GROMACS .gro file of N, CA, C and O in nm:
model
  536
    1ASN      N    1  10.516  11.609  12.479
    1ASN     CA    2  10.439  11.719  12.534
    1ASN      C    3  10.305  11.732  12.459
    1ASN      O    4  10.287  11.671  12.354
    2ASP      N    5  10.217  11.811  12.514
    2ASP     CA    6  10.083  11.824  12.457
    2ASP      C    7  10.083  11.883  12.317
    2ASP      O    8  10.006  11.839  12.231
    3GLU      N    9  10.170  11.980  12.293
    3GLU     CA   10  10.175  12.043  12.161
    3GLU      C   11  10.216  11.942  12.054
    3GLU      O   12  10.156  11.934  11.947
    4LEU      N   13  10.318  11.862  12.083
    4LEU     CA   14  10.363  11.761  11.988
    4LEU      C   15  10.256  11.653  11.969
    4LEU      O   16  10.232  11.607  11.857
    5THR      N   17  10.192  11.615  12.077
    5THR     CA   18  10.085  11.516  12.068
    5THR      C   19   9.973  11.566  11.979
    5THR      O   20   9.923  11.492  11.892
    6ASP      N   21   9.935  11.691  11.995
    6ASP     CA   22   9.830  11.750  11.910
    6ASP      C   23   9.873  11.754  11.764
    6ASP      O   24   9.794  11.725  11.673
    7ARG      N   25   9.998  11.790  11.739
    7ARG     CA   26  10.048  11.794  11.602
    7ARG      C   27  10.048  11.655  11.539
    7ARG      O   28  10.010  11.638  11.423
    8MET      N   29  10.088  11.555  11.614
    8MET     CA   30  10.094  11.419  11.560
    8MET      C   31   9.952  11.363  11.539
    8MET      O   32   9.928  11.288  11.444
    9GLU      N   33   9.860  11.403  11.625
    9GLU     CA   34   9.721  11.364  11.604
    9GLU      C   35   9.669  11.424  11.474
    9GLU      O   36   9.606  11.356  11.392
   10ARG      N   37   9.698  11.550  11.452
   10ARG     CA   38   9.657  11.617  11.328
   10ARG      C   39   9.727  11.554  11.207
   10ARG      O   40   9.665  11.536  11.102
   11LEU      N   41   9.853  11.519  11.222
   11LEU     CA   42   9.926  11.452  11.114
   11LEU      C   43   9.856  11.322  11.075
   11LEU      O   44   9.835  11.296  10.956
   12GLY      N   45   9.817  11.245  11.173
   12GLY     CA   46   9.745  11.120  11.145
   12GLY      C   47   9.613  11.146  11.073
   12GLY      O   48   9.578  11.073  10.979
   13GLU      N   49   9.542  11.248  11.117
   13GLU     CA   50   9.416  11.283  11.050
   13GLU      C   51   9.439  11.320  10.904
   13GLU      O   52   9.366  11.276  10.815
   14LEU      N   53   9.540  11.402  10.880
   14LEU     CA   54   9.568  11.449  10.744
   14LEU      C   55   9.610  11.334  10.653
   14LEU      O   56   9.567  11.327  10.538
   15ILE      N   57   9.693  11.245  10.704
   15ILE     CA   58   9.733  11.129  10.624
   15ILE      C   59   9.611  11.042  10.594
   15ILE      O   60   9.595  10.993  10.482
   16GLY      N   61   9.524  11.025  10.692
   16GLY     CA   62   9.402  10.948  10.670
   16GLY      C   63   9.311  11.011  10.565
   16GLY      O   64   9.253  10.941  10.481
   17ILE      N   65   9.300  11.143  10.568
   17ILE     CA   66   9.219  11.214  10.469
   17ILE      C   67   9.279  11.195  10.330
   17ILE      O   68   9.207  11.166  10.234
   18CYS      N   69   9.411  11.209  10.318
   18CYS     CA   70   9.477  11.188  10.189
   18CYS      C   71   9.453  11.046  10.139
   18CYS      O   72   9.425  11.025  10.020
   19PHE      N   73   9.465  10.950  10.228
   19PHE     CA   74   9.441  10.809  10.191
   19PHE      C   75   9.300  10.792  10.137
   19PHE      O   76   9.279  10.729  10.033
   20GLN      N   77   9.202  10.850  10.205
   20GLN     CA   78   9.063  10.835  10.164
   20GLN      C   79   9.035  10.905  10.031
   20GLN      O   80   8.964  10.850   9.946
   21ILE      N   81   9.089  11.023  10.012
   21ILE     CA   82   9.068  11.093   9.885
   21ILE      C   83   9.129  11.012   9.771
   21ILE      O   84   9.067  10.996   9.665
   22ARG      N   85   9.250  10.959   9.791
   22ARG     CA   86   9.313  10.878   9.687
   22ARG      C   87   9.226  10.756   9.657
   22ARG      O   88   9.204  10.720   9.542
   23ASP      N   89   9.174  10.693   9.761
   23ASP     CA   90   9.086  10.578   9.743
   23ASP      C   91   8.960  10.618   9.665
   23ASP      O   92   8.916  10.543   9.577
   24ASP      N   93   8.905  10.734   9.695
   24ASP     CA   94   8.787  10.782   9.623
   24ASP      C   95   8.819  10.804   9.475
   24ASP      O   96   8.737  10.772   9.388
   25ILE      N   97   8.937  10.856   9.445
   25ILE     CA   98   8.977  10.880   9.306
   25ILE      C   99   8.989  10.747   9.231
   25ILE      O  100   8.950  10.737   9.114
   26PHE      N  101   9.043  10.643   9.299
   26PHE     CA  102   9.055  10.512   9.235
   26PHE      C  103   8.921  10.464   9.180
   26PHE      O  104   8.916  10.395   9.080
   27ASP      N  105   8.814  10.501   9.245
   27ASP     CA  106   8.681  10.452   9.209
   27ASP      C  107   8.636  10.500   9.070
   27ASP      O  108   8.540  10.448   9.016
   28TYR      N  109   8.706  10.595   9.013
   28TYR     CA  110   8.667  10.652   8.885
   28TYR      C  111   8.745  10.595   8.767
   28TYR      O  112   8.726  10.637   8.653
   29TYR      N  113   8.833  10.499   8.795
   29TYR     CA  114   8.917  10.443   8.689
   29TYR      C  115   8.928  10.293   8.704
   29TYR      O  116   8.924  10.240   8.815
   30ASP      N  117   8.944  10.225   8.592
   30ASP     CA  118   8.975  10.083   8.596
   30ASP      C  119   9.119  10.070   8.642
   30ASP      O  120   9.209  10.130   8.586
   31ASN      N  121   9.139   9.994   8.747
   31ASN     CA  122   9.273   9.976   8.800
   31ASN      C  123   9.280   9.845   8.876
   31ASN      O  124   9.184   9.770   8.880
   32ASN      N  125   9.389   9.821   8.938
   32ASN     CA  126   9.410   9.695   9.008
   32ASN      C  127   9.406   9.713   9.160
   32ASN      O  128   9.489   9.659   9.229
   33VAL      N  129   9.310   9.787   9.209
   33VAL     CA  130   9.304   9.809   9.354
   33VAL      C  131   9.195   9.723   9.418
   33VAL      O  132   9.166   9.737   9.535
   34GLY      N  133   9.136   9.635   9.341
   34GLY     CA  134   9.041   9.541   9.399
   34GLY      C  135   8.898   9.590   9.406
   34GLY      O  136   8.815   9.527   9.469
   35LYS      N  137   8.867   9.701   9.344
   35LYS     CA  138   8.729   9.746   9.343
   35LYS      C  139   8.694   9.796   9.203
   35LYS      O  140   8.776   9.859   9.137
   36PRO      N  141   8.575   9.762   9.156
   36PRO     CA  142   8.537   9.803   9.020
   36PRO      C  143   8.507   9.952   9.012
   36PRO      O  144   8.477  10.016   9.113
   37THR      N  145   8.515  10.007   8.891
   37THR     CA  146   8.481  10.147   8.869
   37THR      C  147   8.338  10.172   8.914
   37THR      O  148   8.248  10.093   8.884
   38GLY      N  149   8.317  10.280   8.987
   38GLY     CA  150   8.183  10.315   9.035
   38GLY      C  151   8.137  10.235   9.155
   38GLY      O  152   8.021  10.245   9.195
   39ASN      N  153   8.226  10.160   9.218
   39ASN     CA  154   8.186  10.075   9.330
   39ASN      C  155   8.125  10.155   9.445
   39ASN      O  156   8.028  10.110   9.507
   40ASP      N  157   8.182  10.272   9.476
   40ASP     CA  158   8.126  10.352   9.585
   40ASP      C  159   7.981  10.388   9.553
   40ASP      O  160   7.894  10.384   9.641
   41MET      N  161   7.955  10.424   9.428
   41MET     CA  162   7.817  10.459   9.390
   41MET      C  163   7.726  10.337   9.395
   41MET      O  164   7.610  10.349   9.435
   42ILE      N  165   7.779  10.223   9.356
   42ILE     CA  166   7.700  10.099   9.365
   42ILE      C  167   7.658  10.076   9.510
   42ILE      O  168   7.548  10.031   9.538
   43GLU      N  169   7.747  10.114   9.602
   43GLU     CA  170   7.719  10.099   9.746
   43GLU      C  171   7.638  10.215   9.802
   43GLU      O  172   7.616  10.223   9.923
   44GLY      N  173   7.597  10.309   9.716
   44GLY     CA  174   7.514  10.420   9.760
   44GLY      C  175   7.591  10.540   9.814
   44GLY      O  176   7.535  10.626   9.881
   45LYS      N  177   7.721  10.546   9.785
   45LYS     CA  178   7.807  10.653   9.838
   45LYS      C  179   7.841  10.753   9.729
   45LYS      O  180   7.878  10.716   9.618
   46LEU      N  181   7.832  10.879   9.763
   46LEU     CA  182   7.880  10.987   9.678
   46LEU      C  183   8.002  11.046   9.748
   46LEU      O  184   7.993  11.090   9.862
   47THR      N  185   8.115  11.043   9.680
   47THR     CA  186   8.239  11.088   9.741
   47THR      C  187   8.278  11.226   9.688
   47THR      O  188   8.211  11.283   9.603
   48LEU      N  189   8.388  11.278   9.740
   48LEU     CA  190   8.432  11.414   9.711
   48LEU      C  191   8.430  11.450   9.562
   48LEU      O  192   8.376  11.554   9.526
   49PRO      N  193   8.486  11.368   9.472
   49PRO     CA  194   8.484  11.409   9.330
   49PRO      C  195   8.343  11.432   9.276
   49PRO      O  196   8.317  11.534   9.212
   50ALA      N  197   8.252  11.340   9.303
   50ALA     CA  198   8.115  11.355   9.253
   50ALA      C  199   8.045  11.472   9.321
   50ALA      O  200   7.974  11.549   9.255
   51LEU      N  201   8.064  11.487   9.450
   51LEU     CA  202   7.999  11.597   9.521
   51LEU      C  203   8.044  11.732   9.465
   51LEU      O  204   7.963  11.822   9.447
   52TYR      N  205   8.172  11.743   9.435
   52TYR     CA  206   8.221  11.868   9.376
   52TYR      C  207   8.155  11.893   9.240
   52TYR      O  208   8.106  12.002   9.213
   53ALA      N  209   8.158  11.793   9.153
   53ALA     CA  210   8.102  11.809   9.018
   53ALA      C  211   7.953  11.843   9.025
   53ALA      O  212   7.905  11.930   8.952
   54LEU      N  213   7.882  11.777   9.113
   54LEU     CA  214   7.738  11.803   9.127
   54LEU      C  215   7.713  11.944   9.181
   54LEU      O  216   7.628  12.017   9.129
   55ASN      N  217   7.783  11.981   9.285
   55ASN     CA  218   7.761  12.112   9.347
   55ASN      C  219   7.806  12.227   9.259
   55ASN      O  220   7.745  12.334   9.260
   56SER      N  221   7.912  12.206   9.182
   56SER     CA  222   7.963  12.315   9.100
   56SER      C  223   7.881  12.336   8.972
   56SER      O  224   7.883  12.445   8.916
   57THR      N  225   7.809  12.233   8.928
   57THR     CA  226   7.732  12.247   8.804
   57THR      C  227   7.582  12.259   8.827
   57THR      O  228   7.513  12.316   8.746
   58GLN      N  229   7.534  12.198   8.936
   58GLN     CA  230   7.390  12.194   8.965
   58GLN      C  231   7.312  12.135   8.847
   58GLN      O  232   7.198  12.174   8.821
   59ASN      N  233   7.372  12.040   8.776
   59ASN     CA  234   7.309  11.973   8.663
   59ASN      C  235   7.192  11.890   8.715
   59ASN      O  236   7.212  11.793   8.790
   60THR      N  237   7.070  11.926   8.677
   60THR     CA  238   6.951  11.861   8.733
   60THR      C  239   6.943  11.713   8.699
   60THR      O  240   6.900  11.633   8.783
   61GLU      N  241   6.984  11.677   8.579
   61GLU     CA  242   6.981  11.535   8.541
   61GLU      C  243   7.076  11.454   8.628
   61GLU      O  244   7.041  11.346   8.678
   62MET      N  245   7.197  11.505   8.649
   62MET     CA  246   7.295  11.433   8.730
   62MET      C  247   7.257  11.436   8.878
   62MET      O  248   7.280  11.338   8.950
   63LEU      N  249   7.196  11.544   8.923
   63LEU     CA  250   7.148  11.548   9.062
   63LEU      C  251   7.041  11.442   9.085
   63LEU      O  252   7.036  11.379   9.191
   64ALA      N  253   6.958  11.420   8.984
   64ALA     CA  254   6.854  11.316   8.995
   64ALA      C  255   6.919  11.177   9.002
   64ALA      O  256   6.876  11.092   9.081
   65ILE      N  257   7.023  11.157   8.923
   65ILE     CA  258   7.093  11.028   8.930
   65ILE      C  259   7.159  11.013   9.067
   65ILE      O  260   7.157  10.906   9.127
   66ALA      N  261   7.218  11.120   9.116
   66ALA     CA  262   7.283  11.116   9.247
   66ALA      C  263   7.183  11.077   9.356
   66ALA      O  264   7.216  11.000   9.447
   67THR      N  265   7.063  11.129   9.346
   67THR     CA  266   6.958  11.092   9.442
   67THR      C  267   6.930  10.944   9.434
   67THR      O  268   6.914  10.875   9.537
   68LYS      N  269   6.926  10.891   9.312
   68LYS     CA  270   6.903  10.747   9.294
   68LYS      C  271   7.021  10.666   9.350
   68LYS      O  272   7.001  10.559   9.409
   69VAL      N  273   7.141  10.718   9.334
   69VAL     CA  274   7.258  10.650   9.390
   69VAL      C  275   7.242  10.638   9.541
   69VAL      O  276   7.260  10.532   9.600
   70LYS      N  277   7.208  10.749   9.605
   70LYS     CA  278   7.192  10.750   9.752
   70LYS      C  279   7.083  10.653   9.798
   70LYS      O  280   7.093  10.595   9.906
   71LYS      N  281   6.980  10.636   9.716
   71LYS     CA  282   6.871  10.545   9.749
   71LYS      C  283   6.902  10.400   9.712
   71LYS      O  284   6.825  10.310   9.744
   72GLY      N  285   7.012  10.380   9.639
   72GLY     CA  286   7.048  10.245   9.596
   72GLY      C  287   6.969  10.196   9.476
   72GLY      O  288   6.964  10.076   9.451
   73SER      N  289   6.909  10.288   9.402
   73SER     CA  290   6.825  10.247   9.290
   73SER      C  291   6.880  10.288   9.153
   73SER      O  292   6.811  10.274   9.053
   74ALA      N  293   7.002  10.338   9.148
   74ALA     CA  294   7.061  10.379   9.020
   74ALA      C  295   7.105  10.256   8.941
   74ALA      O  296   7.158  10.160   8.996
   75SER      N  297   7.081  10.260   8.812
   75SER     CA  298   7.123  10.150   8.724
   75SER      C  299   7.273  10.160   8.696
   75SER      O  300   7.335  10.265   8.719
   76ALA      N  301   7.330  10.053   8.643
   76ALA     CA  302   7.471  10.052   8.608
   76ALA      C  303   7.500  10.160   8.503
   76ALA      O  304   7.604  10.227   8.508
   77GLU      N  305   7.409  10.178   8.410
   77GLU     CA  306   7.427  10.280   8.306
   77GLU      C  307   7.425  10.420   8.367
   77GLU      O  308   7.504  10.506   8.330
   78GLU      N  309   7.335  10.445   8.462
   78GLU     CA  310   7.329  10.575   8.528
   78GLU      C  311   7.456  10.602   8.609
   78GLU      O  312   7.510  10.713   8.606
   79ILE      N  313   7.505  10.501   8.677
   79ILE     CA  314   7.629  10.515   8.753
   79ILE      C  315   7.744  10.546   8.658
   79ILE      O  316   7.825  10.635   8.684
   80SER      N  317   7.750  10.477   8.547
   80SER     CA  318   7.853  10.502   8.448
   80SER      C  319   7.846  10.647   8.397
   80SER      O  320   7.950  10.713   8.382
   81ARG      N  321   7.726  10.696   8.374
   81ARG     CA  322   7.709  10.835   8.329
   81ARG      C  323   7.756  10.933   8.435
   81ARG      O  324   7.820  11.034   8.404
   82LEU      N  325   7.723  10.906   8.562
   82LEU     CA  326   7.765  10.995   8.669
   82LEU      C  327   7.916  10.992   8.688
   82LEU      O  328   7.978  11.096   8.715
   83VAL      N  329   7.977  10.876   8.672
   83VAL     CA  330   8.123  10.866   8.679
   83VAL      C  331   8.186  10.953   8.571
   83VAL      O  332   8.277  11.033   8.598
   84GLU      N  333   8.139  10.942   8.448
   84GLU     CA  334   8.193  11.022   8.337
   84GLU      C  335   8.167  11.171   8.357
   84GLU      O  336   8.254  11.254   8.331
   85PHE      N  337   8.048  11.204   8.404
   85PHE     CA  338   8.014  11.343   8.433
   85PHE      C  339   8.111  11.401   8.536
   85PHE      O  340   8.159  11.514   8.522
   86THR      N  341   8.139  11.323   8.639
   86THR     CA  342   8.231  11.368   8.744
   86THR      C  343   8.369  11.397   8.687
   86THR      O  344   8.429  11.501   8.718
   87LYS      N  345   8.419  11.308   8.603
   87LYS     CA  346   8.550  11.328   8.541
   87LYS      C  347   8.550  11.453   8.452
   87LYS      O  348   8.644  11.532   8.456
   88GLN      N  349   8.445  11.469   8.373
   88GLN     CA  350   8.438  11.580   8.278
   88GLN      C  351   8.419  11.715   8.346
   88GLN      O  352   8.449  11.818   8.286
   89ASN      N  353   8.369  11.714   8.467
   89ASN     CA  354   8.340  11.840   8.537
   89ASN      C  355   8.434  11.865   8.655
   89ASN      O  356   8.396  11.924   8.756
   90LYS      N  357   8.557  11.821   8.636
   90LYS     CA  358   8.670  11.854   8.725
   90LYS      C  359   8.659  11.798   8.866
   90LYS      O  360   8.726  11.847   8.958
   91GLY      N  361   8.578  11.696   8.886
   91GLY     CA  362   8.568  11.635   9.018
   91GLY      C  363   8.699  11.571   9.062
   91GLY      O  364   8.739  11.585   9.178
   92ILE      N  365   8.766  11.505   8.969
   92ILE     CA  366   8.894  11.440   9.002
   92ILE      C  367   9.000  11.547   9.028
   92ILE      O  368   9.075  11.537   9.126
   93THR      N  369   9.005  11.647   8.944
   93THR     CA  370   9.102  11.756   8.962
   93THR      C  371   9.084  11.822   9.098
   93THR      O  372   9.181  11.847   9.170
   94TYR      N  373   8.959  11.850   9.133
   94TYR     CA  374   8.932  11.912   9.261
   94TYR      C  375   8.979  11.823   9.376
   94TYR      O  376   9.043  11.871   9.472
   95ALA      N  377   8.949  11.694   9.368
   95ALA     CA  378   8.989  11.601   9.474
   95ALA      C  379   9.142  11.596   9.485
   95ALA      O  380   9.197  11.595   9.596
   96GLN      N  381   9.210  11.595   9.371
   96GLN     CA  382   9.357  11.595   9.374
   96GLN      C  383   9.411  11.722   9.437
   96GLN      O  384   9.508  11.717   9.514
   97GLU      N  385   9.350  11.835   9.407
   97GLU     CA  386   9.392  11.961   9.467
   97GLU      C  387   9.371  11.960   9.618
   97GLU      O  388   9.456  12.008   9.694
   98CYS      N  389   9.259  11.907   9.662
   98CYS     CA  390   9.233  11.895   9.807
   98CYS      C  391   9.336  11.804   9.873
   98CYS      O  392   9.390  11.837   9.979
   99MET      N  393   9.362  11.691   9.809
   99MET     CA  394   9.460  11.598   9.864
   99MET      C  395   9.597  11.664   9.875
   99MET      O  396   9.666  11.647   9.975
  100GLN      N  397   9.634  11.743   9.776
  100GLN     CA  398   9.762  11.812   9.779
  100GLN      C  399   9.766  11.913   9.894
  100GLN      O  400   9.867  11.926   9.964
  101LYS      N  401   9.656  11.982   9.916
  101LYS     CA  402   9.648  12.078  10.026
  101LYS      C  403   9.669  12.008  10.160
  101LYS      O  404   9.745  12.054  10.246
  102TYR      N  405   9.602  11.894  10.179
  102TYR     CA  406   9.617  11.820  10.305
  102TYR      C  407   9.758  11.763  10.318
  102TYR      O  408   9.816  11.763  10.428
  103SER      N  409   9.815  11.717  10.208
  103SER     CA  410   9.951  11.666  10.209
  103SER      C  411  10.050  11.776  10.248
  103SER      O  412  10.140  11.755  10.331
  104ASP      N  413  10.033  11.894  10.190
  104ASP     CA  414  10.120  12.007  10.223
  104ASP      C  415  10.107  12.045  10.370
  104ASP      O  416  10.208  12.074  10.436
  105GLU      N  417   9.984  12.046  10.420
  105GLU     CA  418   9.965  12.077  10.563
  105GLU      C  419  10.034  11.974  10.650
  105GLU      O  420  10.098  12.009  10.750
  106ALA      N  421  10.024  11.847  10.612
  106ALA     CA  422  10.090  11.741  10.689
  106ALA      C  423  10.240  11.764  10.694
  106ALA      O  424  10.304  11.749  10.800
  107LYS      N  425  10.298  11.803  10.581
  107LYS     CA  426  10.442  11.826  10.577
  107LYS      C  427  10.484  11.945  10.662
  107LYS      O  428  10.594  11.946  10.718
  108THR      N  429  10.398  12.045  10.676
  108THR     CA  430  10.434  12.158  10.762
  108THR      C  431  10.441  12.116  10.908
  108THR      O  432  10.515  12.176  10.985
  109LEU      N  433  10.366  12.014  10.945
  109LEU     CA  434  10.366  11.968  11.084
  109LEU      C  435  10.497  11.900  11.123
  109LEU      O  436  10.528  11.890  11.241
  110ILE      N  437  10.573  11.855  11.023
  110ILE     CA  438  10.700  11.788  11.052
  110ILE      C  439  10.820  11.869  11.003
  110ILE      O  440  10.934  11.825  11.014
  111ALA      N  441  10.795  11.987  10.951
  111ALA     CA  442  10.901  12.069  10.890
  111ALA      C  443  11.014  12.101  10.987
  111ALA      O  444  11.130  12.111  10.946
  112ASP      N  445  10.984  12.115  11.115
  112ASP     CA  446  11.089  12.154  11.210
  112ASP      C  447  11.148  12.036  11.287
  112ASP      O  448  11.223  12.055  11.381
  113PHE      N  449  11.119  11.914  11.242
  113PHE     CA  450  11.177  11.797  11.309
  113PHE      C  451  11.329  11.799  11.296
  113PHE      O  452  11.383  11.820  11.188
  114LYS      N  453  11.397  11.778  11.406
  114LYS     CA  454  11.543  11.778  11.408
  114LYS      C  455  11.598  11.644  11.358
  114LYS      O  456  11.703  11.639  11.296
  115ASN      N  457  11.529  11.536  11.388
  115ASN     CA  458  11.573  11.403  11.344
  115ASN      C  459  11.539  11.388  11.196
  115ASN      O  460  11.424  11.365  11.158
  116LEU      N  461  11.643  11.400  11.112
  116LEU     CA  462  11.622  11.399  10.968
  116LEU      C  463  11.572  11.265  10.916
  116LEU      O  464  11.494  11.261  10.820
  117GLU      N  465  11.612  11.155  10.977
  117GLU     CA  466  11.564  11.024  10.934
  117GLU      C  467  11.413  11.011  10.954
  117GLU      O  468  11.342  10.963  10.866
  118VAL      N  469  11.366  11.055  11.069
  118VAL     CA  470  11.222  11.051  11.097
  118VAL      C  471  11.148  11.145  11.003
  118VAL      O  472  11.046  11.108  10.944
  119LYS      N  473  11.200  11.264  10.987
  119LYS     CA  474  11.138  11.363  10.898
  119LYS      C  475  11.131  11.310  10.755
  119LYS      O  476  11.025  11.319  10.689
  120GLN      N  477  11.239  11.253  10.705
  120GLN     CA  478  11.240  11.199  10.570
  120GLN      C  479  11.145  11.080  10.555
  120GLN      O  480  11.075  11.068  10.454
  121ALA      N  481  11.141  10.995  10.655
  121ALA     CA  482  11.052  10.879  10.650
  121ALA      C  483  10.906  10.923  10.647
  121ALA      O  484  10.826  10.871  10.568
  122LEU      N  485  10.871  11.019  10.731
  122LEU     CA  486  10.733  11.069  10.733
  122LEU      C  487  10.699  11.141  10.603
  122LEU      O  488  10.589  11.126  10.550
  123THR      N  489  10.793  11.217  10.549
  123THR     CA  490  10.770  11.287  10.422
  123THR      C  491  10.746  11.185  10.310
  123THR      O  492  10.653  11.200  10.230
  124LYS      N  493  10.827  11.080  10.305
  124LYS     CA  494  10.809  10.975  10.204
  124LYS      C  495  10.674  10.905  10.221
  124LYS      O  496  10.607  10.872  10.123
  125TYR      N  497  10.635  10.883  10.345
  125TYR     CA  498  10.506  10.818  10.370
  125TYR      C  499  10.390  10.906  10.323
  125TYR      O  500  10.298  10.858  10.258
  126ILE      N  501  10.397  11.033  10.354
  126ILE     CA  502  10.292  11.127  10.309
  126ILE      C  503  10.286  11.127  10.156
  126ILE      O  504  10.177  11.119  10.099
  127ASP      N  505  10.401  11.133  10.091
  127ASP     CA  506  10.404  11.131   9.944
  127ASP      C  507  10.349  10.999   9.890
  127ASP      O  508  10.276  10.998   9.791
  128PHE      N  509  10.383  10.889   9.953
  128PHE     CA  510  10.334  10.758   9.909
  128PHE      C  511  10.181  10.752   9.917
  128PHE      O  512  10.115  10.709   9.822
  129VAL      N  513  10.127  10.793  10.030
  129VAL     CA  514   9.981  10.786  10.048
  129VAL      C  515   9.911  10.871   9.942
  129VAL      O  516   9.808  10.831   9.887
  130SER      N  517   9.967  10.986   9.910
  130SER     CA  518   9.903  11.077   9.815
  130SER      C  519   9.923  11.037   9.669
  130SER      O  520   9.851  11.085   9.583
  131SER      N  521  10.020  10.952   9.643
  131SER     CA  522  10.047  10.916   9.503
  131SER      C  523  10.037  10.768   9.476
  131SER      O  524  10.068  10.723   9.365
  132ARG      N  525   9.994  10.690   9.575
  132ARG     CA  526   9.989  10.544   9.557
  132ARG      C  527   9.902  10.508   9.436
  132ARG      O  528   9.809  10.579   9.403
  133THR      N  529   9.935  10.395   9.379
  133THR     CA  530   9.863  10.350   9.261
  133THR      C  531   9.780  10.225   9.288
  133THR      O  532   9.718  10.170   9.198
  134ASN      N  533   9.780  10.179   9.410
  134ASN     CA  534   9.694  10.065   9.448
  134ASN      C  535   9.670  10.064   9.596
  134ASN      O  536   9.715  10.146   9.667
   0.00000   0.00000   0.00000
């Protein structure tokens, strides 16, 4: 029915958002996910963690570096500084909190599922996407 279709569409959106936030968080740490630390910034992208840290502090020096990132002219040292600034100013924490909010919303969409196997499988998938390590 249309109501279930709408709910499942929203579920897919929420899982996708969680996946992307987790991917954005990976960019701030050395790990084995196939992309170097700061890769998004190297590509000229500012993601949720950095945007939060920049907006919440309005640090003029870091805002200037962010502008250079967007233009593709930031040095490796500047990117490294912005990565550390983001971590120190709760950008990662904020992103994790957002991801948890989206994960919780996704779980509410399946809370009334009668088929427990499907409900459990979807719950495990939501948890996996939000906590994956690669």
